[in-house]
Amino acid sequence: MLDHLRGNPVADRVFYAATELGDGALVWHLVGAGRAAVHERNLHDGVWLSATLGVESVLVNGIIKSFFRRSRPEWDQPRAYKIRRPRSSSFPSGHASSAFTAAAVLSAQSPSGTPVWYSVATVVAVSRAYVRIHHASDVVAGALTGVVLGKIAVGVWKKYGG
């Protein structure tokens, strides 16, 4: 499905940039920091977002992936840009999980931005299949994991901190 896009200079730049910005959930930490810089109330929300993403990373990358040990797509393939080679299991995608966790939390904090948060999450998630780091099913499973973890985080946030 993504093969017809590969090699397009714009698509290559967008998806390779998205995959890099998704490393360590960098894009989401930057969003939280940017929102905090604009308004003091957002500092609390940004800290909550980063803490949530820390918990998500431990759960997905440290625990859930250890149960699956799925091989990634063949590494030696043509790529438009150089990217970091992951060492963890392919299933589920941690980028997709963190992206959808962040989108859920940010949507609860800033409902008017919901379409933007989920659009960016989708681009980050799809980028992993585009750059041939994950199978499509890894991305779908990561996105679903992120939605669930995000909903749990939002419930906790509303009860204790929101």
PDB file of C-alpha atoms in Angstrom:
ATOM      1  CA  MET A   1       0.000   0.000   0.000  1.00  0.00           C
ATOM      2  CA  LEU A   2       2.814   2.419   0.810  1.00  0.00           C
ATOM      3  CA  ASP A   3       5.047   1.242  -2.042  1.00  0.00           C
ATOM      4  CA  HIS A   4       3.481   3.669  -4.520  1.00  0.00           C
ATOM      5  CA  LEU A   5       4.482   6.601  -2.253  1.00  0.00           C
ATOM      6  CA  ARG A   6       8.071   5.541  -1.584  1.00  0.00           C
ATOM      7  CA  GLY A   7      10.526   7.500  -3.650  1.00  0.00           C
ATOM      8  CA  ASN A   8       8.311  10.581  -3.752  1.00  0.00           C
ATOM      9  CA  PRO A   9      10.580  13.324  -2.378  1.00  0.00           C
ATOM     10  CA  VAL A  10       7.822  15.004  -0.341  1.00  0.00           C
ATOM     11  CA  ALA A  11       6.495  11.739   1.118  1.00  0.00           C
ATOM     12  CA  ASP A  12      10.042  10.598   1.891  1.00  0.00           C
ATOM     13  CA  ARG A  13      10.813  13.812   3.776  1.00  0.00           C
ATOM     14  CA  VAL A  14       7.538  13.802   5.699  1.00  0.00           C
ATOM     15  CA  PHE A  15       7.656  10.168   6.780  1.00  0.00           C
ATOM     16  CA  TYR A  16      11.380   9.987   7.531  1.00  0.00           C
ATOM     17  CA  ALA A  17      11.112  13.216   9.561  1.00  0.00           C
ATOM     18  CA  ALA A  18       8.062  11.829  11.382  1.00  0.00           C
ATOM     19  CA  THR A  19       9.890   8.626  12.249  1.00  0.00           C
ATOM     20  CA  GLU A  20      12.860  10.591  13.618  1.00  0.00           C
ATOM     21  CA  LEU A  21      10.634  12.954  15.612  1.00  0.00           C
ATOM     22  CA  GLY A  22       8.824   9.930  17.018  1.00  0.00           C
ATOM     23  CA  ASP A  23      12.058   8.528  18.498  1.00  0.00           C
ATOM     24  CA  GLY A  24      11.768   8.785  22.266  1.00  0.00           C
ATOM     25  CA  ALA A  25       8.390  10.498  21.720  1.00  0.00           C
ATOM     26  CA  LEU A  26      10.398  13.662  20.998  1.00  0.00           C
ATOM     27  CA  VAL A  27       7.629  15.355  19.028  1.00  0.00           C
ATOM     28  CA  TRP A  28       5.192  14.901  21.921  1.00  0.00           C
ATOM     29  CA  HIS A  29       7.617  16.206  24.551  1.00  0.00           C
ATOM     30  CA  LEU A  30       8.221  19.225  22.308  1.00  0.00           C
ATOM     31  CA  VAL A  31       4.469  19.806  21.983  1.00  0.00           C
ATOM     32  CA  GLY A  32       4.099  19.650  25.777  1.00  0.00           C
ATOM     33  CA  ALA A  33       7.022  22.034  26.278  1.00  0.00           C
ATOM     34  CA  GLY A  34       5.717  24.407  23.620  1.00  0.00           C
ATOM     35  CA  ARG A  35       2.282  24.500  25.182  1.00  0.00           C
ATOM     36  CA  ALA A  36       3.872  25.107  28.614  1.00  0.00           C
ATOM     37  CA  ALA A  37       5.869  28.023  27.222  1.00  0.00           C
ATOM     38  CA  VAL A  38       2.640  29.690  26.094  1.00  0.00           C
ATOM     39  CA  HIS A  39       0.618  29.335  29.295  1.00  0.00           C
ATOM     40  CA  GLU A  40       1.568  28.437  32.878  1.00  0.00           C
ATOM     41  CA  ARG A  41      -1.383  26.030  33.283  1.00  0.00           C
ATOM     42  CA  ASN A  42       0.035  24.014  30.418  1.00  0.00           C
ATOM     43  CA  LEU A  43       3.196  23.362  32.446  1.00  0.00           C
ATOM     44  CA  HIS A  44       1.249  20.929  34.639  1.00  0.00           C
ATOM     45  CA  ASP A  45      -0.306  19.365  31.535  1.00  0.00           C
ATOM     46  CA  GLY A  46       3.096  19.077  29.833  1.00  0.00           C
ATOM     47  CA  VAL A  47       4.623  17.352  32.837  1.00  0.00           C
ATOM     48  CA  TRP A  48       1.633  14.992  32.931  1.00  0.00           C
ATOM     49  CA  LEU A  49       2.071  14.229  29.215  1.00  0.00           C
ATOM     50  CA  SER A  50       5.783  13.483  29.618  1.00  0.00           C
ATOM     51  CA  ALA A  51       5.191  11.330  32.699  1.00  0.00           C
ATOM     52  CA  THR A  52       2.466   9.422  30.877  1.00  0.00           C
ATOM     53  CA  LEU A  53       4.781   8.829  27.927  1.00  0.00           C
ATOM     54  CA  GLY A  54       7.460   7.569  30.309  1.00  0.00           C
ATOM     55  CA  VAL A  55       5.061   5.013  31.754  1.00  0.00           C
ATOM     56  CA  GLU A  56       3.862   4.081  28.249  1.00  0.00           C
ATOM     57  CA  SER A  57       7.450   3.495  27.127  1.00  0.00           C
ATOM     58  CA  VAL A  58       8.245   1.228  30.071  1.00  0.00           C
ATOM     59  CA  LEU A  59       5.064  -0.761  29.490  1.00  0.00           C
ATOM     60  CA  VAL A  60       5.362  -1.109  25.714  1.00  0.00           C
ATOM     61  CA  ASN A  61       9.107  -1.156  25.092  1.00  0.00           C
ATOM     62  CA  GLY A  62      10.161  -2.796  28.326  1.00  0.00           C
ATOM     63  CA  ILE A  63       7.370  -5.262  29.042  1.00  0.00           C
ATOM     64  CA  ILE A  64       4.896  -5.855  26.193  1.00  0.00           C
ATOM     65  CA  LYS A  65       7.513  -6.215  23.441  1.00  0.00           C
ATOM     66  CA  SER A  66       9.380  -8.822  25.498  1.00  0.00           C
ATOM     67  CA  PHE A  67       6.401 -11.183  25.121  1.00  0.00           C
ATOM     68  CA  PHE A  68       6.431 -11.138  21.327  1.00  0.00           C
ATOM     69  CA  ARG A  69       9.989 -11.055  19.935  1.00  0.00           C
ATOM     70  CA  ARG A  70       8.744 -10.467  16.398  1.00  0.00           C
ATOM     71  CA  SER A  71      11.353  -9.935  13.712  1.00  0.00           C
ATOM     72  CA  ARG A  72      11.400  -6.626  11.935  1.00  0.00           C
ATOM     73  CA  PRO A  73      11.242  -6.272   8.176  1.00  0.00           C
ATOM     74  CA  GLU A  74      14.507  -6.991   6.380  1.00  0.00           C
ATOM     75  CA  TRP A  75      16.949  -4.192   7.260  1.00  0.00           C
ATOM     76  CA  ASP A  76      19.013  -4.215   4.070  1.00  0.00           C
ATOM     77  CA  GLN A  77      16.541  -2.380   1.858  1.00  0.00           C
ATOM     78  CA  PRO A  78      16.873   0.852  -0.074  1.00  0.00           C
ATOM     79  CA  ARG A  79      16.020   3.844   2.111  1.00  0.00           C
ATOM     80  CA  ALA A  80      15.757   7.493   1.152  1.00  0.00           C
ATOM     81  CA  TYR A  81      17.485   8.643   4.348  1.00  0.00           C
ATOM     82  CA  LYS A  82      19.601   7.091   7.047  1.00  0.00           C
ATOM     83  CA  ILE A  83      17.636   6.110  10.164  1.00  0.00           C
ATOM     84  CA  ARG A  84      18.404   4.499  13.501  1.00  0.00           C
ATOM     85  CA  ARG A  85      18.207   0.708  13.499  1.00  0.00           C
ATOM     86  CA  PRO A  86      16.002  -0.479  16.386  1.00  0.00           C
ATOM     87  CA  ARG A  87      17.116  -3.419  18.510  1.00  0.00           C
ATOM     88  CA  SER A  88      13.781  -4.268  20.114  1.00  0.00           C
ATOM     89  CA  SER A  89      10.968  -6.525  18.943  1.00  0.00           C
ATOM     90  CA  SER A  90       8.896  -5.271  16.055  1.00  0.00           C
ATOM     91  CA  PHE A  91       5.552  -5.933  17.786  1.00  0.00           C
ATOM     92  CA  PRO A  92       3.895  -3.637  18.737  1.00  0.00           C
ATOM     93  CA  SER A  93       5.209  -0.361  17.340  1.00  0.00           C
ATOM     94  CA  GLY A  94       6.379   1.848  20.200  1.00  0.00           C
ATOM     95  CA  HIS A  95       6.192   4.921  17.965  1.00  0.00           C
ATOM     96  CA  ALA A  96       2.538   4.211  17.185  1.00  0.00           C
ATOM     97  CA  SER A  97       1.766   3.490  20.833  1.00  0.00           C
ATOM     98  CA  SER A  98       3.383   6.676  22.128  1.00  0.00           C
ATOM     99  CA  ALA A  99       1.784   8.722  19.339  1.00  0.00           C
ATOM    100  CA  PHE A 100      -1.738   7.564  20.116  1.00  0.00           C
ATOM    101  CA  THR A 101      -1.192   7.768  23.875  1.00  0.00           C
ATOM    102  CA  ALA A 102      -0.065  11.374  23.422  1.00  0.00           C
ATOM    103  CA  ALA A 103      -2.972  12.164  21.086  1.00  0.00           C
ATOM    104  CA  ALA A 104      -5.465  10.890  23.670  1.00  0.00           C
ATOM    105  CA  VAL A 105      -3.886  12.887  26.503  1.00  0.00           C
ATOM    106  CA  LEU A 106      -3.512  16.064  24.440  1.00  0.00           C
ATOM    107  CA  SER A 107      -7.101  15.759  23.200  1.00  0.00           C
ATOM    108  CA  ALA A 108      -8.334  15.629  26.792  1.00  0.00           C
ATOM    109  CA  GLN A 109      -6.211  18.644  27.697  1.00  0.00           C
ATOM    110  CA  SER A 110      -7.025  20.611  24.550  1.00  0.00           C
ATOM    111  CA  PRO A 111     -10.155  19.236  22.848  1.00  0.00           C
ATOM    112  CA  SER A 112     -10.080  21.807  20.045  1.00  0.00           C
ATOM    113  CA  GLY A 113      -6.786  20.306  18.900  1.00  0.00           C
ATOM    114  CA  THR A 114      -8.079  16.732  18.680  1.00  0.00           C
ATOM    115  CA  PRO A 115      -7.983  16.503  14.864  1.00  0.00           C
ATOM    116  CA  VAL A 116      -4.406  17.823  14.844  1.00  0.00           C
ATOM    117  CA  TRP A 117      -3.181  15.492  17.604  1.00  0.00           C
ATOM    118  CA  TYR A 118      -4.638  12.396  15.961  1.00  0.00           C
ATOM    119  CA  SER A 119      -3.447  13.467  12.503  1.00  0.00           C
ATOM    120  CA  VAL A 120       0.128  13.857  13.729  1.00  0.00           C
ATOM    121  CA  ALA A 121      -0.161  10.544  15.601  1.00  0.00           C
ATOM    122  CA  THR A 122      -1.308   8.838  12.418  1.00  0.00           C
ATOM    123  CA  VAL A 123       1.589  10.257  10.387  1.00  0.00           C
ATOM    124  CA  VAL A 124       4.108   9.154  13.043  1.00  0.00           C
ATOM    125  CA  ALA A 125       2.547   5.688  13.224  1.00  0.00           C
ATOM    126  CA  VAL A 126       2.332   5.168   9.451  1.00  0.00           C
ATOM    127  CA  SER A 127       5.894   6.413   9.063  1.00  0.00           C
ATOM    128  CA  ARG A 128       7.139   3.250  10.747  1.00  0.00           C
ATOM    129  CA  ALA A 129       5.738   1.038   7.998  1.00  0.00           C
ATOM    130  CA  TYR A 130       6.742   3.582   5.345  1.00  0.00           C
ATOM    131  CA  VAL A 131      10.419   3.488   6.357  1.00  0.00           C
ATOM    132  CA  ARG A 132      10.235  -0.316   6.600  1.00  0.00           C
ATOM    133  CA  ILE A 133      10.969  -0.555  10.318  1.00  0.00           C
ATOM    134  CA  HIS A 134       7.632  -2.212  11.162  1.00  0.00           C
ATOM    135  CA  HIS A 135       5.042  -4.450   9.606  1.00  0.00           C
ATOM    136  CA  ALA A 136       1.615  -2.835   9.180  1.00  0.00           C
ATOM    137  CA  SER A 137       0.173  -5.098  11.898  1.00  0.00           C
ATOM    138  CA  ASP A 138       2.834  -3.795  14.339  1.00  0.00           C
ATOM    139  CA  VAL A 139       1.634  -0.252  13.669  1.00  0.00           C
ATOM    140  CA  VAL A 140      -2.047  -1.135  14.085  1.00  0.00           C
ATOM    141  CA  ALA A 141      -1.332  -2.992  17.344  1.00  0.00           C
ATOM    142  CA  GLY A 142       0.771  -0.077  18.597  1.00  0.00           C
ATOM    143  CA  ALA A 143      -1.957   2.424  17.766  1.00  0.00           C
ATOM    144  CA  LEU A 144      -4.589   0.335  19.551  1.00  0.00           C
ATOM    145  CA  THR A 145      -2.277  -0.074  22.555  1.00  0.00           C
ATOM    146  CA  GLY A 146      -1.746   3.683  22.596  1.00  0.00           C
ATOM    147  CA  VAL A 147      -5.472   4.400  22.472  1.00  0.00           C
ATOM    148  CA  VAL A 148      -6.075   2.102  25.445  1.00  0.00           C
ATOM    149  CA  LEU A 149      -3.151   3.491  27.461  1.00  0.00           C
ATOM    150  CA  GLY A 150      -4.191   7.025  26.550  1.00  0.00           C
ATOM    151  CA  LYS A 151      -7.749   6.470  27.759  1.00  0.00           C
ATOM    152  CA  ILE A 152      -6.435   5.033  31.036  1.00  0.00           C
ATOM    153  CA  ALA A 153      -4.084   8.000  31.447  1.00  0.00           C
ATOM    154  CA  VAL A 154      -6.881  10.474  30.742  1.00  0.00           C
ATOM    155  CA  GLY A 155      -9.064   8.774  33.379  1.00  0.00           C
ATOM    156  CA  VAL A 156      -6.277   9.050  35.943  1.00  0.00           C
ATOM    157  CA  TRP A 157      -5.524  12.644  34.892  1.00  0.00           C
ATOM    158  CA  LYS A 158      -9.164  13.698  35.277  1.00  0.00           C
ATOM    159  CA  LYS A 159      -9.446  12.008  38.659  1.00  0.00           C
ATOM    160  CA  TYR A 160      -6.204  13.294  40.172  1.00  0.00           C
ATOM    161  CA  GLY A 161      -4.676  16.096  38.185  1.00  0.00           C
ATOM    162  CA  GLY A 162      -6.850  17.491  35.429  1.00  0.00           C
TER     163      GLY A 162
END
